[in-house]
Each structure stands twice: as C-alpha cells, then as structure tokens.
Coordinates of C-alpha atoms in Angstrom, one line a residue:
M7 CA -11.9 -26.7 -3.1
V8 CA -13.3 -23.4 -3.3
M9 CA -11.6 -21.2 -6.2
A10 CA -10.8 -17.2 -5.9
E11 CA -13.2 -16.5 -9.3
K12 CA -10.8 -15.9 -12.3
T13 CA -7.6 -15.3 -10.3
G14 CA -6.6 -19.0 -10.9
I15 CA -5.5 -19.4 -6.9
C16 CA -7.7 -21.6 -5.0
E17 CA -8.4 -20.7 -1.3
E18 CA -6.0 -22.8 0.2
S19 CA -3.1 -21.2 -1.9
I20 CA -4.2 -17.9 -1.2
L21 CA -3.8 -18.9 3.1
S22 CA -0.4 -20.2 1.9
I23 CA 0.6 -16.9 0.3
G24 CA -0.7 -15.2 3.2
Q25 CA 1.9 -17.0 5.6
D26 CA 4.6 -16.6 3.1
M27 CA 4.1 -12.8 3.2
Y28 CA 3.6 -12.9 7.0
D29 CA 6.8 -14.7 7.2
F30 CA 8.7 -11.9 5.0
A31 CA 7.2 -9.2 7.1
G32 CA 8.6 -10.6 10.0
R33 CA 12.0 -10.3 8.3
L34 CA 11.3 -6.7 7.3
F35 CA 9.8 -5.7 10.9
P36 CA 13.2 -5.3 12.8
I37 CA 14.9 -3.0 10.2
G38 CA 15.5 0.7 11.4
R39 CA 14.2 2.5 8.3
S40 CA 13.8 6.3 7.7
L41 CA 13.8 8.5 5.0
T42 CA 17.3 7.5 3.8
G43 CA 19.9 5.1 4.9
E44 CA 20.8 1.7 5.1
G45 CA 17.8 0.6 6.5
V46 CA 15.9 1.6 3.2
R47 CA 18.7 0.2 1.2
K48 CA 18.5 -3.2 3.1
T49 CA 14.8 -3.3 3.0
L50 CA 14.7 -2.8 -0.8
R51 CA 17.6 -5.4 -1.3
M52 CA 15.4 -7.9 0.5
I53 CA 12.5 -7.2 -1.6
R54 CA 14.7 -7.6 -4.9
E55 CA 15.4 -10.9 -3.7
Q56 CA 11.8 -12.1 -4.1
V57 CA 11.2 -9.8 -7.3
P58 CA 14.5 -9.5 -9.3
E59 CA 13.4 -7.2 -11.5
L60 CA 13.2 -4.4 -8.9
E61 CA 15.7 -1.5 -9.6
I62 CA 17.1 0.6 -6.8
K63 CA 17.5 4.2 -7.6
S64 CA 19.8 6.9 -6.0
V65 CA 19.1 10.7 -5.8
P66 CA 21.9 12.9 -4.2
S67 CA 21.1 15.0 -1.1
G68 CA 20.6 18.5 -2.0
T69 CA 18.4 17.3 -5.1
M70 CA 15.4 19.8 -6.0
A71 CA 12.2 18.1 -6.5
F72 CA 9.7 20.7 -7.4
D73 CA 9.2 22.6 -4.0
W74 CA 11.1 20.4 -2.0
T75 CA 14.9 19.3 -1.3
V76 CA 16.2 15.9 -1.0
P77 CA 17.5 15.8 2.9
Q78 CA 21.0 14.7 3.9
E79 CA 21.1 11.1 4.9
W80 CA 20.6 10.1 8.2
E81 CA 23.0 7.4 9.9
I82 CA 22.2 6.3 13.6
R83 CA 24.8 3.8 15.4
E84 CA 23.7 4.1 18.9
G85 CA 21.0 5.9 21.1
Y86 CA 20.2 5.3 24.8
I87 CA 19.4 6.7 28.5
E88 CA 21.1 5.3 31.0
D89 CA 20.7 6.1 35.0
E90 CA 23.2 6.5 37.6
E91 CA 23.7 2.9 38.2
G92 CA 24.4 2.4 34.4
H93 CA 21.0 0.6 33.7
R94 CA 19.5 1.9 30.4
I95 CA 16.3 3.1 30.7
V96 CA 15.7 2.7 26.8
D97 CA 18.0 1.6 23.9
Y98 CA 17.6 1.8 20.2
H99 CA 19.1 -1.7 19.6
E100 CA 16.1 -3.0 21.9
N101 CA 13.4 -1.0 20.1
N102 CA 14.2 1.4 17.1
L103 CA 11.4 3.6 18.1
C104 CA 13.3 5.1 21.1
V105 CA 15.1 7.5 19.1
M106 CA 12.9 10.2 17.7
G107 CA 13.8 9.8 13.7
Y108 CA 16.7 12.2 12.4
S109 CA 17.5 13.1 16.0
T110 CA 20.9 15.0 15.9
P111 CA 23.8 13.7 18.2
V112 CA 24.1 14.1 21.9
D113 CA 26.1 12.8 24.6
R114 CA 25.1 14.8 27.8
Y115 CA 24.3 14.4 31.6
V116 CA 21.0 15.9 32.9
S117 CA 18.8 15.7 35.9
R118 CA 15.0 14.0 35.6
E119 CA 13.6 17.4 35.2
E120 CA 15.8 18.3 32.2
L121 CA 15.7 15.0 30.7
M122 CA 11.9 15.2 30.6
E123 CA 12.1 18.1 27.9
Y124 CA 13.7 15.2 25.6
V125 CA 11.0 12.5 26.0
K126 CA 8.1 11.9 24.1
V127 CA 5.1 9.6 25.4
E128 CA 1.6 9.0 24.2
E129 CA -0.3 10.0 27.1
G130 CA -3.5 8.1 26.2
Q131 CA -1.7 4.6 25.6
P132 CA 0.6 4.5 28.7
D133 CA 2.1 1.2 27.7
A134 CA 2.7 2.2 24.1
I135 CA 6.2 3.6 22.6
P136 CA 5.3 6.3 19.9
Y137 CA 6.9 7.0 16.6
V138 CA 8.1 10.6 16.3
T139 CA 10.1 12.2 13.7
S140 CA 11.8 15.8 13.2
Y141 CA 12.8 15.2 9.3
Y142 CA 13.3 19.2 8.5
A143 CA 14.0 20.8 11.7
P144 CA 17.3 19.8 13.6
R145 CA 16.6 18.6 17.2
F146 CA 17.0 15.4 19.2
A147 CA 14.5 13.2 21.5
F148 CA 13.9 10.0 22.9
C149 CA 10.6 8.1 23.0
M150 CA 9.2 6.1 25.8
S151 CA 6.0 4.7 27.2
K152 CA 4.3 6.9 29.8
N153 CA 4.8 4.3 32.3
R154 CA 8.3 4.1 31.9
R155 CA 8.8 7.7 31.9
D156 CA 6.6 8.1 35.0
S157 CA 8.8 5.2 37.0
L158 CA 11.9 7.2 36.6
K159 CA 13.2 8.4 39.9
P160 CA 15.2 11.5 40.4
G161 CA 18.8 11.7 39.8
I162 CA 21.1 12.1 37.0
Y163 CA 20.6 10.4 33.6
H164 CA 23.2 9.8 30.5
M165 CA 21.6 11.1 27.3
V166 CA 23.4 9.8 24.3
I167 CA 22.5 9.5 20.7
D168 CA 25.4 8.7 18.3
S169 CA 24.2 9.7 14.8
R170 CA 25.0 11.7 12.1
H171 CA 23.8 13.8 8.9
F172 CA 25.5 14.1 5.7
D173 CA 25.4 14.3 2.0
G174 CA 24.1 11.1 0.8
V175 CA 21.4 9.9 -1.1
L176 CA 17.8 8.9 -1.2
N177 CA 16.9 5.3 -2.5
Y178 CA 13.7 4.2 -4.1
G179 CA 12.6 1.1 -5.8
E180 CA 10.9 0.5 -9.2
I181 CA 9.7 -2.1 -10.9
L182 CA 8.3 -1.7 -14.5
L183 CA 6.5 -5.0 -16.0
P184 CA 5.3 -4.1 -19.8
G185 CA 2.1 -5.1 -21.1
E186 CA 0.5 -5.3 -24.4
S187 CA -0.5 -1.8 -24.0
S188 CA 1.7 1.3 -22.7
K189 CA -0.8 2.5 -20.6
E190 CA 0.0 1.6 -17.0
I191 CA -1.2 0.7 -13.6
L192 CA 0.5 2.3 -10.8
L193 CA 1.4 0.4 -7.4
S194 CA 2.8 2.6 -5.1
T195 CA 4.2 1.8 -1.5
Y196 CA 6.6 3.3 1.1
V197 CA 9.5 2.1 2.8
C198 CA 10.7 4.8 5.6
H199 CA 8.9 3.5 8.8
P200 CA 10.9 1.5 11.4
S201 CA 9.6 -1.2 13.1
M202 CA 5.8 -1.0 12.8
A203 CA 4.0 -4.0 11.4
N204 CA 0.8 -2.6 9.8
N205 CA 1.8 1.0 8.7
E206 CA 4.9 -0.1 7.6
V207 CA 5.6 -3.6 6.5
S208 CA 2.4 -4.7 5.4
G209 CA 2.3 -2.5 2.4
P210 CA 5.8 -3.5 1.0
V211 CA 5.0 -6.8 1.3
L212 CA 1.6 -6.9 -0.5
V213 CA 3.0 -4.8 -3.2
T214 CA 5.9 -7.5 -3.7
W215 CA 3.7 -10.4 -3.9
L216 CA 1.4 -8.8 -6.4
A217 CA 4.6 -7.9 -8.6
K218 CA 5.2 -11.7 -8.0
W219 CA 1.7 -12.5 -9.6
L220 CA 1.9 -9.9 -12.0
K221 CA 5.2 -10.7 -13.8
N222 CA 3.9 -14.3 -14.3
R223 CA 0.6 -13.3 -16.0
K224 CA -0.4 -12.3 -19.5
R225 CA -0.8 -8.6 -19.1
R226 CA -3.0 -6.1 -21.4
Y227 CA -1.7 -3.0 -19.2
S228 CA 1.9 -2.3 -18.0
Y229 CA 2.4 -1.9 -14.6
R230 CA 4.8 0.6 -12.7
I231 CA 5.5 -0.4 -9.1
V232 CA 7.5 1.7 -6.6
F233 CA 8.7 1.6 -3.4
V234 CA 9.6 5.3 -2.0
P235 CA 10.2 7.1 1.2
E236 CA 6.7 8.4 2.3
T237 CA 6.1 12.2 0.8
I238 CA 9.7 13.3 -0.3
G239 CA 10.2 9.8 -1.8
S240 CA 6.8 10.2 -3.9
I241 CA 7.6 13.8 -4.7
V242 CA 11.1 13.1 -6.1
Y243 CA 9.6 10.0 -8.3
I244 CA 6.8 12.0 -9.8
S245 CA 9.4 15.1 -10.4
R246 CA 11.6 12.7 -12.6
N247 CA 8.8 10.8 -14.1
L248 CA 6.1 13.5 -14.6
K249 CA 5.7 13.4 -18.3
E250 CA 5.2 9.5 -18.4
L251 CA 3.1 9.5 -15.7
K252 CA 0.6 11.9 -16.9
K253 CA 0.8 10.3 -20.2
N254 CA 0.3 6.6 -19.6
I255 CA -1.4 6.2 -15.8
V256 CA -4.9 4.9 -16.0
A257 CA -5.3 3.9 -12.7
G258 CA -3.0 3.8 -9.6
F259 CA -3.1 2.7 -5.9
V260 CA -1.3 3.6 -2.5
L261 CA -1.0 0.3 -0.6
T262 CA -0.6 0.9 3.1
C263 CA -2.1 -0.4 6.7
V264 CA -3.1 -3.7 4.7
G265 CA -2.0 -6.8 7.2
D266 CA -4.7 -6.6 10.2
D267 CA -7.8 -8.4 10.4
R268 CA -10.4 -5.4 10.5
E269 CA -12.6 -3.6 8.0
Y270 CA -11.5 -3.2 4.7
S271 CA -11.0 0.8 3.6
Y272 CA -10.9 3.0 0.5
L273 CA -9.9 6.7 0.3
E274 CA -11.2 7.9 -2.9
S275 CA -9.2 10.2 -5.4
R276 CA -9.2 14.0 -5.3
K277 CA -11.7 14.1 -8.1
G278 CA -13.4 10.9 -6.8
N279 CA -14.9 9.6 -10.0
T280 CA -11.7 8.2 -11.8
L281 CA -11.7 4.3 -13.2
T282 CA -9.8 3.8 -9.8
D283 CA -12.2 4.9 -7.6
R284 CA -15.1 2.8 -9.6
V285 CA -12.9 -0.4 -9.5
M286 CA -12.6 0.1 -6.0
K287 CA -15.9 0.6 -5.1
N288 CA -17.3 -2.2 -7.4
V289 CA -14.8 -5.1 -6.2
L290 CA -15.1 -4.0 -2.4
G291 CA -19.0 -3.4 -2.6
F292 CA -19.5 -7.0 -3.8
A293 CA -16.5 -8.7 -1.8
H294 CA -16.8 -7.0 1.3
P295 CA -20.0 -4.4 1.4
E296 CA -19.2 -3.5 5.0
Y297 CA -15.8 -1.6 3.8
K298 CA -15.5 1.8 5.0
S299 CA -15.0 4.9 2.3
Y300 CA -13.1 7.9 3.0
S301 CA -13.3 11.5 1.5
Y302 CA -10.1 13.0 -0.1
L303 CA -10.3 15.2 2.6
D304 CA -9.1 12.5 5.0
R305 CA -6.0 12.2 3.0
G306 CA -2.6 11.7 4.7
S307 CA -0.2 9.3 2.7
D308 CA 1.4 9.5 -1.0
E309 CA -2.1 9.9 -2.6
R310 CA -1.8 13.5 -1.6
Q311 CA 1.5 13.9 -4.0
Y312 CA 0.0 11.7 -6.9
N313 CA -3.6 13.4 -6.9
A314 CA -1.9 17.2 -6.5
P315 CA -2.8 19.9 -8.8
G316 CA -0.9 19.9 -12.0
V317 CA -0.2 16.1 -11.5
D318 CA -4.0 14.7 -11.2
L319 CA -3.0 11.3 -11.3
P320 CA -6.2 9.0 -10.9
V321 CA -5.1 7.3 -7.5
C322 CA -6.8 6.2 -4.5
D323 CA -5.9 4.7 -1.2
F324 CA -6.5 0.9 -0.3
C325 CA -6.3 -0.1 3.4
R326 CA -7.6 -2.6 5.9
S327 CA -8.0 -0.3 9.0
K328 CA -6.7 3.3 7.8
Y329 CA -3.8 5.0 8.9
G330 CA -4.6 7.1 11.8
E331 CA -7.7 5.4 12.3
Y332 CA -6.6 2.3 14.5
P333 CA -5.2 2.9 18.0
E334 CA -1.9 1.1 17.6
Y335 CA -1.2 3.5 14.6
H336 CA 2.5 5.3 15.1
T337 CA 3.2 3.2 18.4
S338 CA 4.9 0.1 19.4
E339 CA 1.6 -1.4 19.5
D340 CA 1.7 -1.5 15.9
N341 CA 3.7 -4.8 15.8
M342 CA 3.5 -8.5 14.5
S343 CA 0.8 -9.2 16.6
L344 CA -1.6 -6.7 15.0
I345 CA -1.3 -8.3 11.6
S346 CA -1.7 -11.8 10.3
P347 CA -1.4 -14.2 7.5
E348 CA -5.3 -14.0 7.0
G349 CA -5.4 -10.2 6.9
L350 CA -2.5 -10.1 4.5
A351 CA -4.2 -12.8 2.5
G352 CA -7.6 -11.2 2.4
S353 CA -5.8 -7.9 1.1
Y354 CA -4.0 -10.1 -1.7
D355 CA -7.2 -11.4 -2.9
V356 CA -9.1 -8.0 -3.0
M357 CA -6.1 -6.4 -4.9
T358 CA -5.8 -9.4 -7.1
Q359 CA -9.6 -9.2 -8.1
I360 CA -9.2 -5.3 -8.7
L361 CA -6.1 -5.9 -11.0
Q362 CA -8.1 -8.8 -12.9
A363 CA -11.2 -6.3 -13.4
L364 CA -9.0 -3.6 -14.8
E365 CA -7.6 -6.0 -17.2
Y366 CA -10.8 -7.2 -18.3
N367 CA -12.5 -3.6 -18.2
R368 CA -13.3 -3.1 -22.0
F369 CA -16.3 -1.4 -23.8
Y370 CA -18.2 -4.5 -25.2
R371 CA -20.6 -4.4 -28.0
V372 CA -23.1 -7.3 -29.2
N373 CA -22.2 -8.5 -32.6
C374 CA -25.7 -9.2 -34.1
F375 CA -28.8 -7.3 -34.3
C376 CA -31.9 -7.5 -31.9
E377 CA -31.7 -10.3 -29.1
P378 CA -29.2 -13.1 -30.4
Q379 CA -30.7 -16.5 -30.3
L380 CA -28.2 -18.4 -27.5
G381 CA -30.2 -21.6 -27.9
K382 CA -28.5 -22.5 -31.0
R383 CA -25.2 -22.1 -29.7
G384 CA -25.7 -24.2 -26.6
L385 CA -25.7 -21.1 -24.3
Y386 CA -29.6 -21.0 -23.3
P387 CA -31.6 -24.2 -22.0
T388 CA -34.2 -25.5 -24.9
V389 CA -36.4 -27.0 -22.4
S390 CA -38.5 -23.9 -20.7
R391 CA -39.3 -24.5 -16.8
K392 CA -39.8 -22.4 -14.1
G393 CA -36.2 -20.9 -12.5
I394 CA -34.1 -22.4 -15.4
Y395 CA -33.6 -18.9 -16.8
D396 CA -32.0 -17.7 -13.4
E397 CA -29.0 -19.9 -14.5
V398 CA -28.4 -17.7 -17.6
K399 CA -29.5 -14.2 -16.5
K400 CA -26.1 -12.8 -15.9
M401 CA -25.4 -13.7 -19.5
T402 CA -28.6 -12.0 -20.9
N403 CA -28.2 -9.2 -18.7
L404 CA -24.8 -8.7 -19.9
I405 CA -25.8 -8.8 -23.2
A406 CA -28.5 -6.4 -22.7
Y407 CA -26.0 -3.6 -21.5
S408 CA -23.3 -4.5 -24.1
D409 CA -24.2 -1.9 -26.6
G410 CA -20.6 -0.3 -26.6
T411 CA -21.4 2.9 -24.5
E412 CA -20.5 1.6 -20.7
D413 CA -17.3 -0.4 -19.7
L414 CA -17.5 -3.8 -17.9
I415 CA -16.8 -2.3 -14.6
S416 CA -20.0 -0.1 -15.5
V417 CA -22.3 -2.6 -16.2
S418 CA -21.3 -5.3 -13.3
T419 CA -22.4 -2.5 -11.1
R420 CA -25.4 -1.8 -12.9
I421 CA -26.7 -5.5 -13.1
G422 CA -25.6 -6.2 -9.7
V423 CA -22.7 -9.0 -10.5
P424 CA -19.1 -9.0 -9.6
V425 CA -16.9 -8.5 -12.5
K426 CA -15.1 -11.5 -11.2
E427 CA -18.3 -13.4 -12.6
L428 CA -18.7 -11.6 -15.4
V429 CA -15.1 -12.4 -16.9
P430 CA -15.8 -16.0 -17.9
V431 CA -19.2 -14.8 -19.5
V432 CA -17.5 -12.5 -21.5
N433 CA -14.8 -15.1 -22.5
T434 CA -17.6 -17.7 -23.6
L435 CA -19.5 -14.9 -25.6
T436 CA -16.5 -13.5 -27.2
E437 CA -15.6 -17.3 -28.4
A438 CA -19.2 -17.6 -29.5
G439 CA -18.7 -14.5 -31.7
L440 CA -21.7 -12.9 -30.0
L441 CA -19.4 -9.9 -28.1
M442 CA -16.4 -7.8 -29.0
A443 CA -14.2 -5.1 -27.5
V444 CA -15.0 -1.9 -29.2
D445 CA -12.2 0.0 -27.4
E446 CA -9.0 -1.6 -28.9

C-alpha cells in the first residue's frame, strides 16, 4: 500500500476522500448563489454540517468596508422567457445561469428584436450559457447559448424576472482552529457563484475537507478558515479583522478551481517572495514539476484584497486550471463533468503536503560540534561498501545545512529532497538528540 508521505493517509484513502468531496460538490452545485441571499446561507449551513465549528456571520446592507459598501440583498423567485405559444425559452429553475446575477425585476412583452438587447451569449462557445452579473449597477438580462438565441423566430416574447433588492445582510463563514502558536495560516475560498463546478463548488469543498483534516491533528499553527462572497466578502472580512490578520498571518492561500484533472497552478503573492510563495514552489516543484506559475499581474480573485497595499498579507492562489484560463470558465460547461474525485483528491493531497511542510518548517541546528558520528547512534552503516552511502545522503545533507540560518523549506529546495521526505529524518535526528529547533 502506497502512503502519502507523512500525511498519514494512504493512496486509497485519498481517493475515497476525493469521492466524498465530489459527492458533496454535487449537493452544492444546484444552489443559486450570489453575493448575498439564501443561496449563500444554504451553502454555509451545508458546510457547517460537515464542520460544526463553522460560524456564520452577518453584515448589514449599507455597512462601509474601506472604500466599499455592503450591497442590498438580492432574492429571485422566478425568471423566464416565453414565446407566443407559452413555451419557455429559458427558465431560471432549469439553469440558474439563465438570469444575469442581481437582475432587477421585469414583466414585459417584446419583439424578438427588442429581446436581443437583453440576451447575453458566449459568441465563441455556441452551446454554452455564459455567467454574467451586474452587482453594482441596476439592470436586467437573460443568458442563453448562442445556438439557442439564433434559433429564435420573429414574434412576441414574454420576459419575466421576479426578483427584489432589499436591505438585508451579507453572510460569510469562519472557522478558527487554535494551535500551539497564535501565529496563523489562512485558508480562504468563495461561496458566491451559482451552478459552476470548478470555479465555484470545488474551492469550498476542498477547504471544508482541509478543515476536517486539520481539526483532528495536533497543530503548531492556528488556522483561520473563511468562506466569503468573492471581492466584497474578503474586503468586508479584512475590514473587520485587519489588526489580527496583520499581526498573526504567516502564510495564506486562496483556493479556487481545484477540481479538474488538468495542470496544477500557482499565482504568486504581490511581493513574490513570501513564505507562502516558497512553500508553494517547493511542494509543487517536487510533486508536480509541470505546474504552471503565474505572476501577481495575472491576479483576479481574492488574493487582490489580501495583498492590497496596507493589508500586505502573504497570500497566494492555488488552482488546478487557473480561473480565466480554461475554456469552460464562467459558462454552463463548467459543470460536474468537468471536475472529478481524482482531481479533487489531487488538490487535497497537494494542500495537505503544503500544510504539513509549514507545520514542520523550523530553523534547525545540529547540537554537536563538527560532524556528528552517526554510526554509534545506529544512523549510519558500520560496513563501508559501494552505494551504501546513498541511503543516508538525505540525512547527512540535512545535517550539513542545519546551522540555524535556513529553514527546512529552504534546505529542502537546496538539497533537492521534498519536505515530506525530510520530516521523518528531522524526527529521527531530534529523537537522537542531534537536532534542535532554534526559532522557538
């Protein structure tokens, strides 16, 4: 049985976890989410069923958050277009992408020509329904595939959107898992998109399962885990927690688009040289050297808020196919067939390795002067023969660079050995009294 090094999870168990994650994603997928509203609340309640530690917070409409204002809540009960025979061309209850997010109400009969003013399509993907929103300017529209639009015949059409905007609340979820240290690792994802599998539900599902993994482990660091509506949610969260975030966060990750089977992707922090950047490049470099790396200039999710000047948190993005870079992005083709148990399991494996690497990342120093004698401690072969030294090379190389000036991630990168393989070596040398952490 193959073991996932030092995560304590065998390969078969990771695949089983991937299936559980996929099943939960399937439950979240149909929910009509937006920046605010019952869809967000239902999603958070379902996550709380998996992790009871989740607290659901509410922020009233009109609340100022730095330069932004919490918008009104949006509720939609129905949305459709009918032709003259009463056949529904599109129906919100059949596909919640069919109505532009935050659309104002309408009940109007129009000609085909006028209808076209209110129809959004994805010209380059004729079978796909696009995902379109208008959060901060009042308007309405419908979305449909280009092929469907082009098939509409001249005539009179009935446009109906039964929606309302009202002073309500913006909701987000937060889990705080205390560790031995008050220093924190941030995991952030968003819960504001309707039925899209990779761009929406894969992130919350992965973060939920990471929270389940973390809460049952001994933790050196504390963990701050948040589920927010994208952009406005992270801005609101930062505005309410800025002092604690700046004081405590040592590494942070925005997790999104993590469910497909394509390449792994990493988008660097604004500064590009934080602990988060280093651990991402280290773990992905060993585990998936074909991964894609993106500059902060390619940003587009909540890393923008966490890295903003004055906030300056060490936050990077982790994805499979990066948002905006895969053809199904923000369309109805980002469905449950795009993600898989294997894709989710792979992301789970990478992130548990990253968190494990951070937990063990210390500045270590050898306790004895000059080169220690490993043989008398049973750590080195007492018979010399060709090839025997390869078995202990990672141990001797770790010792060679354990002078208290480089952390374990840096040493791992330098000697070409993954952190997950150095962890048992660190434990062995520590138990033998040869190695100590000097940053406690």
